[in-house]
Tab-separated table of C-alpha atoms and ligand atoms in Angstrom:
chain	number	residue	atom	x	y	z
D	1	MET	CA	-33.435	43.191	-37.412
D	2	LYS	CA	-34.211	46.869	-37.624
D	3	GLN	CA	-33.374	47.395	-33.943
D	4	LEU	CA	-30.461	45.452	-33.948
D	5	GLN	CA	-29.312	47.144	-37.108
D	6	LYS	CA	-30.087	50.543	-35.539
D	7	ALA	CA	-27.987	49.555	-32.237
D	8	TYR	CA	-25.127	48.489	-34.422
D	9	GLU	CA	-25.207	51.863	-36.241
D	10	ILE	CA	-24.931	54.022	-32.999
D	11	ALA	CA	-22.167	51.586	-31.706
D	12	ALA	CA	-20.108	51.655	-34.877
D	13	GLU	CA	-20.328	55.485	-34.412
D	14	ARG	CA	-19.337	55.524	-30.884
D	15	TYR	CA	-16.489	53.434	-31.689
D	16	ALA	CA	-15.604	55.367	-34.498
D	17	ALA	CA	-15.483	58.614	-32.496
D	18	THR	CA	-12.637	56.830	-30.266
D	19	GLY	CA	-10.923	55.699	-33.369
D	20	VAL	CA	-11.916	52.151	-33.658
D	21	ASP	CA	-13.364	50.524	-36.881
D	22	THR	CA	-16.128	48.029	-35.976
D	23	GLU	CA	-16.348	46.538	-39.435
D	24	LYS	CA	-12.412	45.707	-39.309
D	25	ALA	CA	-12.755	44.142	-35.859
D	26	LEU	CA	-15.732	42.003	-37.068
D	27	GLU	CA	-13.507	41.055	-39.987
D	28	GLN	CA	-10.658	39.884	-37.485
D	29	LEU	CA	-12.995	38.203	-35.398
D	30	ARG	CA	-14.711	36.084	-38.032
D	31	GLN	CA	-10.933	34.952	-38.823
D	32	LEU	CA	-10.338	33.775	-35.183
D	33	SER	CA	-10.967	30.070	-35.217
D	34	LEU	CA	-11.270	28.207	-31.929
D	35	SER	CA	-10.074	24.784	-31.919
D	36	LEU	CA	-12.907	23.049	-29.774
D	37	HIS	CA	-12.239	20.329	-27.668
D	38	CYS	CA	-13.934	17.092	-28.119
D	39	TRP	CA	-13.948	16.070	-24.585
D	40	GLN	CA	-16.532	18.239	-23.078
D	41	ALA	CA	-19.085	16.010	-24.771
D	42	ASP	CA	-18.272	13.171	-22.952
D	43	ASP	CA	-16.350	14.055	-19.744
D	44	VAL	CA	-12.959	13.032	-21.213
D	45	THR	CA	-13.777	9.412	-21.570
D	46	GLY	CA	-13.029	8.551	-24.960
D	47	PHE	CA	-13.889	5.387	-26.916
D	48	GLU	CA	-11.084	2.979	-26.169
D	49	ARG	CA	-12.741	1.067	-23.549
D	50	PRO	CA	-16.478	0.775	-22.626
D	51	ASP	CA	-15.908	1.270	-19.023
D	52	GLY	CA	-13.064	3.873	-19.318
D	53	THR	CA	-12.381	6.074	-16.479
D	54	LEU	CA	-10.695	9.177	-16.322
D	55	SER	CA	-7.228	9.351	-14.516
D	56	GLY	CA	-3.910	11.456	-14.784
D	57	GLY	CA	-4.666	14.194	-12.156
D	58	ILE	CA	-7.766	15.601	-14.125
D	59	GLN	CA	-11.165	15.004	-13.039
D	60	ALA	CA	-14.752	15.997	-14.475
D	61	THR	CA	-17.404	16.323	-12.109
D	62	GLY	CA	-21.202	15.982	-11.994
D	63	ASN	CA	-23.538	13.411	-13.920
D	64	TYR	CA	-25.779	15.491	-15.915
D	65	PRO	CA	-27.561	13.189	-18.304
D	66	GLY	CA	-26.719	12.591	-22.075
D	67	LYS	CA	-23.275	12.547	-22.386
D	68	ALA	CA	-22.022	11.366	-26.039
D	69	ARG	CA	-21.260	7.675	-25.748
D	70	ASN	CA	-19.819	6.862	-29.250
D	71	ALA	CA	-18.146	8.815	-32.239
D	72	GLU	CA	-21.557	9.247	-33.802
D	73	GLU	CA	-23.090	10.771	-30.819
D	74	LEU	CA	-20.278	13.271	-30.205
D	75	ARG	CA	-20.277	14.162	-33.721
D	76	ALA	CA	-23.793	14.937	-33.726
D	77	ASP	CA	-23.222	17.136	-30.336
D	78	ILE	CA	-20.359	18.916	-32.428
D	79	ILE	CA	-22.577	19.625	-35.276
D	80	ARG	CA	-25.229	21.364	-33.096
D	81	VAL	CA	-22.546	23.102	-31.059
D	82	LYS	CA	-21.163	24.599	-34.481
D	83	SER	CA	-24.714	25.450	-35.510
D	84	LEU	CA	-24.723	28.005	-32.539
D	85	LEU	CA	-21.275	29.715	-33.177
D	86	PRO	CA	-20.439	32.413	-35.421
D	87	GLY	CA	-17.293	32.049	-37.322
D	88	SER	CA	-15.457	28.777	-38.512
D	89	HIS	CA	-13.839	26.688	-35.904
D	90	ARG	CA	-11.617	23.567	-35.737
D	91	LEU	CA	-11.979	20.218	-33.392
D	92	SER	CA	-9.313	18.788	-31.533
D	93	LEU	CA	-9.215	15.097	-30.768
D	94	HIS	CA	-7.690	13.313	-28.207
D	95	GLU	CA	-6.127	9.480	-29.286
D	96	ILE	CA	-8.875	7.929	-27.155
D	97	TYR	CA	-11.603	9.150	-29.556
D	98	GLY	CA	-10.351	7.006	-32.468
D	99	ASP	CA	-12.811	4.848	-34.515
D	100	PHE	CA	-11.731	1.353	-32.868
D	101	GLY	CA	-14.333	-0.238	-34.418
D	102	GLY	CA	-15.291	-2.257	-30.962
D	103	LYS	CA	-11.853	-3.898	-31.086
D	104	PHE	CA	-9.303	-2.934	-28.526
D	105	VAL	CA	-6.482	-0.984	-29.815
D	106	ASP	CA	-3.619	-0.336	-27.670
D	107	ARG	CA	-1.732	3.184	-27.396
D	108	ASP	CA	1.533	1.676	-29.061
D	109	GLU	CA	-0.741	0.364	-31.995
D	110	VAL	CA	-2.744	3.172	-33.011
D	111	GLU	CA	-2.603	4.367	-36.626
D	112	PRO	CA	-4.029	7.048	-38.958
D	113	ALA	CA	-6.512	4.514	-40.222
D	114	HIS	CA	-8.253	4.821	-36.668
D	115	PHE	CA	-8.741	8.462	-37.653
D	116	ALA	CA	-10.063	8.031	-41.300
D	117	GLY	CA	-13.802	8.357	-40.330
D	118	TRP	CA	-12.932	11.499	-38.413
D	119	MET	CA	-11.144	13.047	-41.178
D	120	GLU	CA	-13.805	12.395	-43.688
D	121	TRP	CA	-16.551	13.475	-41.511
D	122	ALA	CA	-14.367	16.678	-40.838
D	123	ARG	CA	-13.868	17.347	-44.401
D	124	GLU	CA	-17.702	17.070	-44.991
D	125	HIS	CA	-18.570	19.575	-42.240
D	126	GLY	CA	-15.782	22.049	-43.233
D	127	LEU	CA	-14.112	21.388	-39.812
D	128	LYS	CA	-10.075	21.311	-39.358
D	129	LEU	CA	-8.552	18.918	-36.982
D	130	ASP	CA	-5.846	19.264	-34.269
D	131	PHE	CA	-4.754	16.450	-32.271
D	132	ASN	CA	-3.506	15.238	-28.703
D	133	SER	CA	-1.810	12.161	-27.515
D	134	THR	CA	-3.279	10.381	-24.327
D	135	SER	CA	-1.012	9.542	-21.586
D	136	PHE	CA	-4.031	9.308	-19.033
D	137	SER	CA	-6.985	6.635	-18.226
D	138	HIS	CA	-4.573	3.501	-18.912
D	139	PRO	CA	-3.317	0.722	-16.881
D	140	LYS	CA	0.575	2.054	-17.981
D	141	SER	CA	-0.531	5.612	-16.991
D	142	GLY	CA	0.482	5.532	-13.149
D	143	ASP	CA	2.100	8.500	-11.849
D	144	LEU	CA	4.817	8.659	-14.731
D	145	THR	CA	4.966	7.958	-18.309
D	146	LEU	CA	7.399	9.689	-20.495
D	147	ALA	CA	9.515	10.107	-17.550
D	148	HIS	CA	9.320	6.884	-16.055
D	149	PRO	CA	12.405	5.354	-14.918
D	150	ASP	CA	11.366	1.688	-16.295
D	151	ARG	CA	12.610	1.625	-19.819
D	152	SER	CA	9.889	-0.364	-21.140
D	153	ILE	CA	7.068	1.785	-19.853
D	154	ARG	CA	8.980	4.920	-21.230
D	155	GLU	CA	9.156	3.031	-24.583
D	156	PHE	CA	5.551	2.342	-24.445
D	157	TRP	CA	4.593	6.208	-24.211
D	158	VAL	CA	7.497	7.271	-26.583
D	159	GLU	CA	5.893	4.890	-29.340
D	160	HIS	CA	2.200	5.982	-28.460
D	161	THR	CA	3.570	9.367	-28.978
D	162	ARG	CA	5.452	9.159	-32.094
D	163	ARG	CA	2.457	7.507	-33.692
D	164	CYS	CA	0.165	10.463	-32.630
D	165	ARG	CA	2.536	12.673	-34.357
D	166	VAL	CA	2.305	10.570	-37.780
D	167	ILE	CA	-1.582	10.612	-37.129
D	168	ALA	CA	-1.668	14.564	-36.954
D	169	GLU	CA	0.899	14.655	-39.892
D	170	GLU	CA	-1.973	12.558	-41.906
D	171	MET	CA	-4.770	15.305	-40.685
D	172	GLY	CA	-2.709	17.807	-41.429
D	173	LYS	CA	-1.833	16.542	-45.007
D	174	ALA	CA	-5.483	15.741	-45.556
D	175	GLN	CA	-6.978	19.108	-44.620
D	176	GLY	CA	-4.122	21.187	-46.378
D	177	ASP	CA	-3.453	22.861	-43.108
D	178	PRO	CA	-1.257	22.173	-40.198
D	179	CYS	CA	-2.537	19.985	-37.575
D	180	MET	CA	-1.925	21.184	-34.196
D	181	MET	CA	-0.693	18.216	-31.927
D	182	ASN	CA	-0.710	18.947	-28.117
D	183	LEU	CA	1.435	16.967	-25.954
D	184	TRP	CA	0.382	17.004	-22.335
D	185	VAL	CA	1.499	14.268	-19.907
D	186	HIS	CA	0.372	14.208	-16.179
D	187	ASP	CA	3.717	12.858	-14.736
D	188	GLY	CA	4.522	13.846	-11.431
D	189	SER	CA	4.597	12.762	-7.635
D	190	LYS	CA	1.914	12.972	-4.998
D	191	ASP	CA	4.523	13.479	-2.262
D	192	ALA	CA	8.209	14.751	-1.722
D	193	THR	CA	10.338	13.263	-4.432
D	194	VAL	CA	14.097	13.137	-4.275
D	195	ASN	CA	14.327	12.671	-8.059
D	196	ARG	CA	13.243	15.920	-9.868
D	197	TYR	CA	16.281	16.137	-11.809
D	198	LEU	CA	16.271	12.434	-12.993
D	199	TYR	CA	12.444	12.588	-14.176
D	200	ARG	CA	13.123	15.927	-15.954
D	201	THR	CA	16.150	14.386	-17.714
D	202	LEU	CA	14.122	11.321	-19.117
D	203	LEU	CA	11.249	13.694	-19.958
D	204	ARG	CA	13.476	15.731	-21.963
D	205	ASP	CA	15.186	12.586	-23.672
D	206	SER	CA	11.561	11.214	-24.316
D	207	LEU	CA	10.625	14.296	-26.233
D	208	ASP	CA	14.013	14.296	-28.146
D	209	ARG	CA	13.204	10.810	-29.421
D	210	ILE	CA	9.433	11.809	-30.327
D	211	PHE	CA	10.323	15.124	-32.185
D	212	ALA	CA	13.268	13.386	-33.966
D	213	ASP	CA	11.190	13.282	-37.209
D	214	SER	CA	10.384	16.510	-38.865
D	215	LEU	CA	6.983	16.361	-40.233
D	216	PRO	CA	5.893	19.058	-42.180
D	217	HIS	CA	2.006	19.227	-41.968
D	218	MET	CA	2.022	19.158	-38.237
D	219	ARG	CA	3.058	21.314	-35.311
D	220	ASP	CA	4.037	20.202	-31.878
D	221	CYS	CA	2.892	21.946	-29.050
D	222	ILE	CA	3.965	21.219	-25.175
D	223	GLU	CA	1.602	22.112	-22.323
D	224	ALA	CA	2.991	22.443	-18.824
D	225	LYS	CA	0.952	22.302	-15.521
D	226	LEU	CA	1.320	23.028	-11.989
D	227	PHE	CA	-0.093	20.100	-10.500
D	228	GLY	CA	-2.699	17.336	-10.779
D	229	ILE	CA	-4.920	15.834	-8.348
D	230	GLY	CA	-3.206	12.889	-6.519
D	231	LEU	CA	0.182	14.433	-7.848
D	232	GLU	CA	0.371	17.694	-5.830
D	233	SER	CA	3.791	17.730	-4.809
D	234	TYR	CA	5.929	17.709	-8.057
D	235	THR	CA	5.047	18.074	-12.053
D	236	VAL	CA	7.839	16.870	-14.314
D	237	GLY	CA	6.509	18.783	-17.170
D	238	SER	CA	6.491	22.177	-15.345
D	239	TYR	CA	6.236	25.648	-16.933
D	240	ASP	CA	9.986	25.965	-16.301
D	241	PHE	CA	10.573	22.739	-18.146
D	242	TYR	CA	8.576	23.166	-21.162
D	243	LEU	CA	9.378	26.583	-21.793
D	244	GLY	CA	13.033	25.880	-21.636
D	245	TYR	CA	12.242	22.903	-23.919
D	246	GLY	CA	10.257	25.098	-26.362
D	247	VAL	CA	12.639	28.110	-26.717
D	248	SER	CA	15.484	25.558	-27.224
D	249	LYS	CA	13.863	23.314	-29.831
D	250	GLY	CA	11.594	25.981	-31.505
D	251	LYS	CA	8.281	24.108	-30.311
D	252	ILE	CA	4.822	25.745	-29.596
D	253	VAL	CA	4.340	26.342	-26.158
D	254	THR	CA	0.712	25.722	-24.899
D	255	LEU	CA	-0.701	28.015	-22.067
D	256	ASP	CA	-3.537	26.547	-20.267
D	257	THR	CA	-5.353	29.132	-18.007
D	258	GLY	CA	-5.763	26.839	-15.337
D	259	HIS	CA	-2.198	25.581	-15.065
D	260	PHE	CA	-0.639	28.474	-12.922
D	261	HIS	CA	-0.950	29.678	-9.611
D	262	LEU	CA	-4.156	31.444	-9.186
D	263	THR	CA	-2.721	34.973	-8.987
D	264	GLU	CA	-0.397	34.281	-11.837
D	265	SER	CA	-1.199	36.487	-14.902
D	266	VAL	CA	-1.129	34.372	-18.065
D	267	ALA	CA	-2.048	37.479	-20.026
D	268	ASP	CA	1.392	38.873	-19.144
D	269	LYS	CA	3.111	35.880	-20.546
D	270	ILE	CA	2.052	36.415	-24.056
D	271	SER	CA	4.452	39.135	-24.878
D	272	ALA	CA	7.291	37.583	-23.064
D	273	VAL	CA	7.018	34.116	-24.678
D	274	LEU	CA	6.114	35.213	-28.082
D	275	LEU	CA	9.385	36.691	-28.203
D	276	PHE	CA	11.173	33.491	-28.022
D	277	VAL	CA	8.702	30.730	-29.426
D	278	PRO	CA	7.149	30.585	-32.762
D	279	GLU	CA	3.611	30.527	-31.702
D	280	ILE	CA	1.552	30.014	-28.704
D	281	MET	CA	-1.336	27.515	-28.365
D	282	LEU	CA	-4.043	28.505	-25.706
D	283	HIS	CA	-6.029	26.177	-23.567
D	284	VAL	CA	-8.788	28.531	-22.588
D	285	SER	CA	-10.040	27.268	-19.184
D	286	ARG	CA	-11.757	28.332	-16.046
D	287	PRO	CA	-9.971	27.420	-12.949
D	288	ILE	CA	-11.811	27.781	-9.326
D	289	ARG	CA	-9.521	27.439	-6.484
D	290	TRP	CA	-7.822	24.900	-8.488
D	291	ASP	CA	-7.467	23.805	-12.170
D	292	SER	CA	-11.006	22.792	-11.984
D	293	ASP	CA	-11.897	23.088	-15.613
D	294	HIS	CA	-15.320	25.141	-15.261
D	295	VAL	CA	-16.943	26.389	-18.414
D	296	VAL	CA	-15.239	29.417	-19.862
D	297	ILE	CA	-17.051	32.782	-19.073
D	298	MET	CA	-16.196	36.335	-19.928
D	299	ASN	CA	-14.169	37.067	-16.719
D	300	ASP	CA	-11.180	39.672	-16.328
D	301	ASP	CA	-8.687	36.747	-16.720
D	302	ILE	CA	-9.826	35.779	-20.428
D	303	LEU	CA	-10.303	39.439	-21.285
D	304	GLU	CA	-6.953	40.495	-20.378
D	305	LEU	CA	-5.445	37.690	-22.187
D	306	ALA	CA	-7.196	38.591	-25.257
D	307	HIS	CA	-6.470	42.283	-24.940
D	308	GLU	CA	-2.705	41.219	-24.663
D	309	ILE	CA	-2.930	39.196	-27.457
D	310	VAL	CA	-4.228	41.888	-29.838
D	311	ARG	CA	-2.361	44.650	-28.102
D	312	ALA	CA	0.872	42.630	-29.187
D	313	ASN	CA	-0.626	42.266	-32.823
D	314	ALA	CA	-0.187	38.502	-32.224
D	315	LEU	CA	-3.408	37.026	-33.628
D	316	SER	CA	-1.885	35.378	-36.376
D	317	ARG	CA	0.721	33.654	-33.913
D	318	VAL	CA	-1.731	32.550	-31.158
D	319	ARG	CA	-4.110	29.450	-31.374
D	320	VAL	CA	-7.015	29.699	-29.324
D	321	GLY	CA	-8.245	26.121	-28.032
D	322	LEU	CA	-10.660	25.387	-25.400
D	323	ASP	CA	-9.966	22.935	-22.471
D	324	TYR	CA	-12.744	22.581	-19.956
D	325	PHE	CA	-15.076	19.939	-19.095
D	326	ASP	CA	-17.985	20.290	-16.733
D	327	ALA	CA	-20.256	17.240	-16.482
D	328	SER	CA	-22.680	18.966	-14.282
D	329	ILE	CA	-24.682	20.991	-16.791
D	330	ASN	CA	-25.867	20.370	-20.286
D	331	ARG	CA	-22.767	19.588	-22.381
D	332	VAL	CA	-23.641	20.967	-25.591
D	333	GLY	CA	-24.676	24.164	-23.732
D	334	ALA	CA	-21.570	24.388	-22.027
D	335	TYR	CA	-19.718	24.128	-25.143
D	336	VAL	CA	-21.606	27.200	-26.577
D	337	ILE	CA	-21.272	29.538	-23.476
D	338	GLY	CA	-17.642	28.785	-23.442
D	339	ALA	CA	-16.832	29.476	-26.899
D	340	ARG	CA	-19.064	32.432	-27.057
D	341	ALA	CA	-17.448	33.877	-24.021
D	342	THR	CA	-14.046	33.260	-25.609
D	343	GLN	CA	-15.006	35.087	-28.922
D	344	LYS	CA	-16.858	38.074	-26.652
D	345	CYS	CA	-13.533	38.710	-25.209
D	346	PHE	CA	-11.487	38.858	-28.207
D	347	LEU	CA	-14.142	41.060	-29.740
D	348	ARG	CA	-13.933	43.343	-26.840
D	349	ALA	CA	-10.026	43.511	-27.359
D	350	LEU	CA	-10.475	44.055	-30.902
D	351	LEU	CA	-12.674	46.988	-30.052
D	352	GLU	CA	-10.020	48.500	-27.551
D	353	PRO	CA	-9.469	52.301	-28.649
D	354	LEU	CA	-5.834	51.358	-28.745
D	355	GLU	CA	-4.562	54.229	-30.716
D	356	THR	CA	-5.857	56.555	-28.519
D	357	LEU	CA	-4.671	54.879	-25.448
D	358	ARG	CA	-1.116	54.613	-26.867
D	359	ALA	CA	-0.896	58.307	-27.560
D	360	TYR	CA	-1.927	58.954	-24.001
D	361	GLU	CA	0.634	56.672	-22.761
D	362	GLY	CA	3.275	58.275	-25.020
D	363	LYS	CA	2.788	61.616	-23.616
D	364	GLY	CA	2.592	60.450	-20.172
D	365	GLN	CA	-0.872	61.292	-19.762
D	366	TYR	CA	-1.621	58.493	-17.088
D	367	PHE	CA	-5.018	59.832	-16.007
D	368	GLU	CA	-6.325	59.919	-19.347
D	369	ARG	CA	-5.247	56.367	-20.071
D	370	LEU	CA	-6.832	55.054	-17.162
D	371	ALA	CA	-10.057	56.882	-17.643
D	372	LEU	CA	-10.174	55.558	-21.307
D	373	LEU	CA	-9.675	52.158	-20.113
D	374	GLU	CA	-12.440	52.331	-17.903
D	375	GLU	CA	-14.951	53.852	-20.316
D	376	ALA	CA	-13.911	51.647	-23.006
D	377	LYS	CA	-15.407	48.654	-20.576
D	378	ALA	CA	-18.784	50.349	-21.019
D	379	LEU	CA	-18.851	50.960	-24.759
D	380	PRO	CA	-21.575	49.094	-26.577
D	381	TRP	CA	-19.530	46.131	-27.685
D	382	ASN	CA	-22.841	43.965	-27.429
D	383	ALA	CA	-24.465	45.611	-30.268
D	384	VAL	CA	-21.314	44.499	-32.296
D	385	TRP	CA	-21.472	41.112	-31.125
D	386	ASP	CA	-25.086	41.005	-31.931
D	387	MET	CA	-24.526	42.043	-35.195
D	388	PHE	CA	-21.615	39.460	-35.626
D	389	CYS	CA	-24.092	36.767	-34.670
D	390	GLU	CA	-26.856	38.025	-37.024
D	391	ARG	CA	-24.699	38.191	-40.329
D	392	GLU	CA	-22.898	34.828	-39.337
D	393	GLY	CA	-26.851	33.310	-39.268
D	394	VAL	CA	-26.458	31.727	-35.592
D	395	PRO	CA	-28.926	32.810	-32.954
D	396	VAL	CA	-28.324	36.365	-31.224
D	397	GLY	CA	-28.323	36.835	-27.665
D	398	ASP	CA	-29.592	34.173	-25.193
D	399	ALA	CA	-31.629	32.692	-28.456
D	400	PHE	CA	-29.221	29.883	-28.250
D	401	ILE	CA	-30.920	28.664	-25.116
D	402	ALA	CA	-33.929	27.476	-26.641
D	403	SER	CA	-31.779	25.693	-29.505
D	404	VAL	CA	-29.930	23.759	-26.916
D	405	GLN	CA	-33.083	23.048	-24.981
D	406	GLN	CA	-34.635	21.551	-28.225
D	407	TYR	CA	-31.606	19.540	-28.785
D	408	GLU	CA	-31.801	17.951	-25.619
D	409	ARG	CA	-35.461	17.116	-25.824
D	410	ASP	CA	-34.963	15.329	-29.200
D	411	VAL	CA	-31.329	13.961	-28.676
D	412	THR	CA	-29.370	14.032	-25.377
D	413	SER	CA	-32.308	13.301	-22.754
D	414	LYS	CA	-32.857	9.907	-24.971
D	415	ARG	CA	-29.295	8.678	-24.152
D	416	THR	CA	-29.516	6.727	-20.938
U	501	RNT	C1	-4.996	18.822	-18.041
U	501	RNT	C2	-4.674	19.554	-19.327
U	501	RNT	C3	-5.060	18.703	-20.778
U	501	RNT	C4	-6.210	18.120	-20.792
U	501	RNT	C5	-6.473	17.499	-21.858
U	501	RNT	C6	-7.902	16.591	-21.841
U	501	RNT	O1	-4.532	19.555	-17.248
U	501	RNT	O2	-5.115	20.644	-19.215
U	501	RNT	O3	-4.845	19.520	-21.850
U	501	RNT	O4	-7.338	18.818	-20.062
U	501	RNT	O5	-5.734	16.997	-22.854
U	502	ZN	ZN1	-5.175	21.974	-21.116
């Protein structure tokens, strides 16, 4: 403790010299809740069918032992993860994670009652819930759902998504805080299509019907992407499509960091998009060559994203959800690495000597601006991070590794 305290005091002094208040940064970081994705625990399988396989252009690769096989196991994993993260966080559920009691409940039959157990559990553990409709991994998923030219298939998915909004509304009401409901559908085409306009018209019309009722305790978020596996040539819900929809209807746009061309900057979108939509939902992920959903680490992409949010003074208008699924390593560990990396990126952004940088920029002192940006990278942010963990009563530094290993020995290694 003494060393940690000393290191923090030295760091605080150095930051103060650049005009940054570390205590203020820590307070802001404490307020930043991540929306933890439930699906890293079980490779996006869910509990709808015993033999559920993942479809919809997304894929989890690896077969590391110990994935959660039911709600009880998933809840236990999340509780362990939570104990290793500073701050207080939310949990994002997909519809296929309902408590279906061993009975098959089709997507157009799902009800808030199927999530009563989750709501009770969440309340007990001080977690707030977010929600997602699920278009994938179903016999009616195919290549098209909400944009399907067959009216009955489209109806099925409209009904599903409307029901999901009602579930989100109940969650929001129960927790006294709006539930963010994310809508992503994989609709697209493997090869050249001559019906781009038709499918997008159908998707727009389906969305209009889904969003017809205004529900005060939930918020709609709409997520675009570039392409899916097996759906490489065309995505109905492209970025342009959802940005247009979101701007015209006042919906929250979800930016998944894996859903753009790899040289496109998601960070640069923050200040543009926030001028025209109420809020942004992030899906923090790590694409390697494609939308591979690797575990998030502190890389330039996420650092730049966090910096842009802080520079835009937009922490209150950006929701930070995680979205990755690596089945090749310890899954509880994967959560902790990605969540802590995201928090560290935000901490570094909060510690940026912004006033000084802006003063330089205002006076056209671009050498000085660049020099300080470079120096800022090496300021002792890690001592501030350690202090954050210490104060929050969670393992400091790599001490969380032992806790994940212990949990593996006691719990996940016994799941066969
Ligand atoms: C898929 C989207 C979507 C999913 C989750 C499971 O490319 O990113 O957000 O990852 O809904
Ligand atoms: Zn996503």
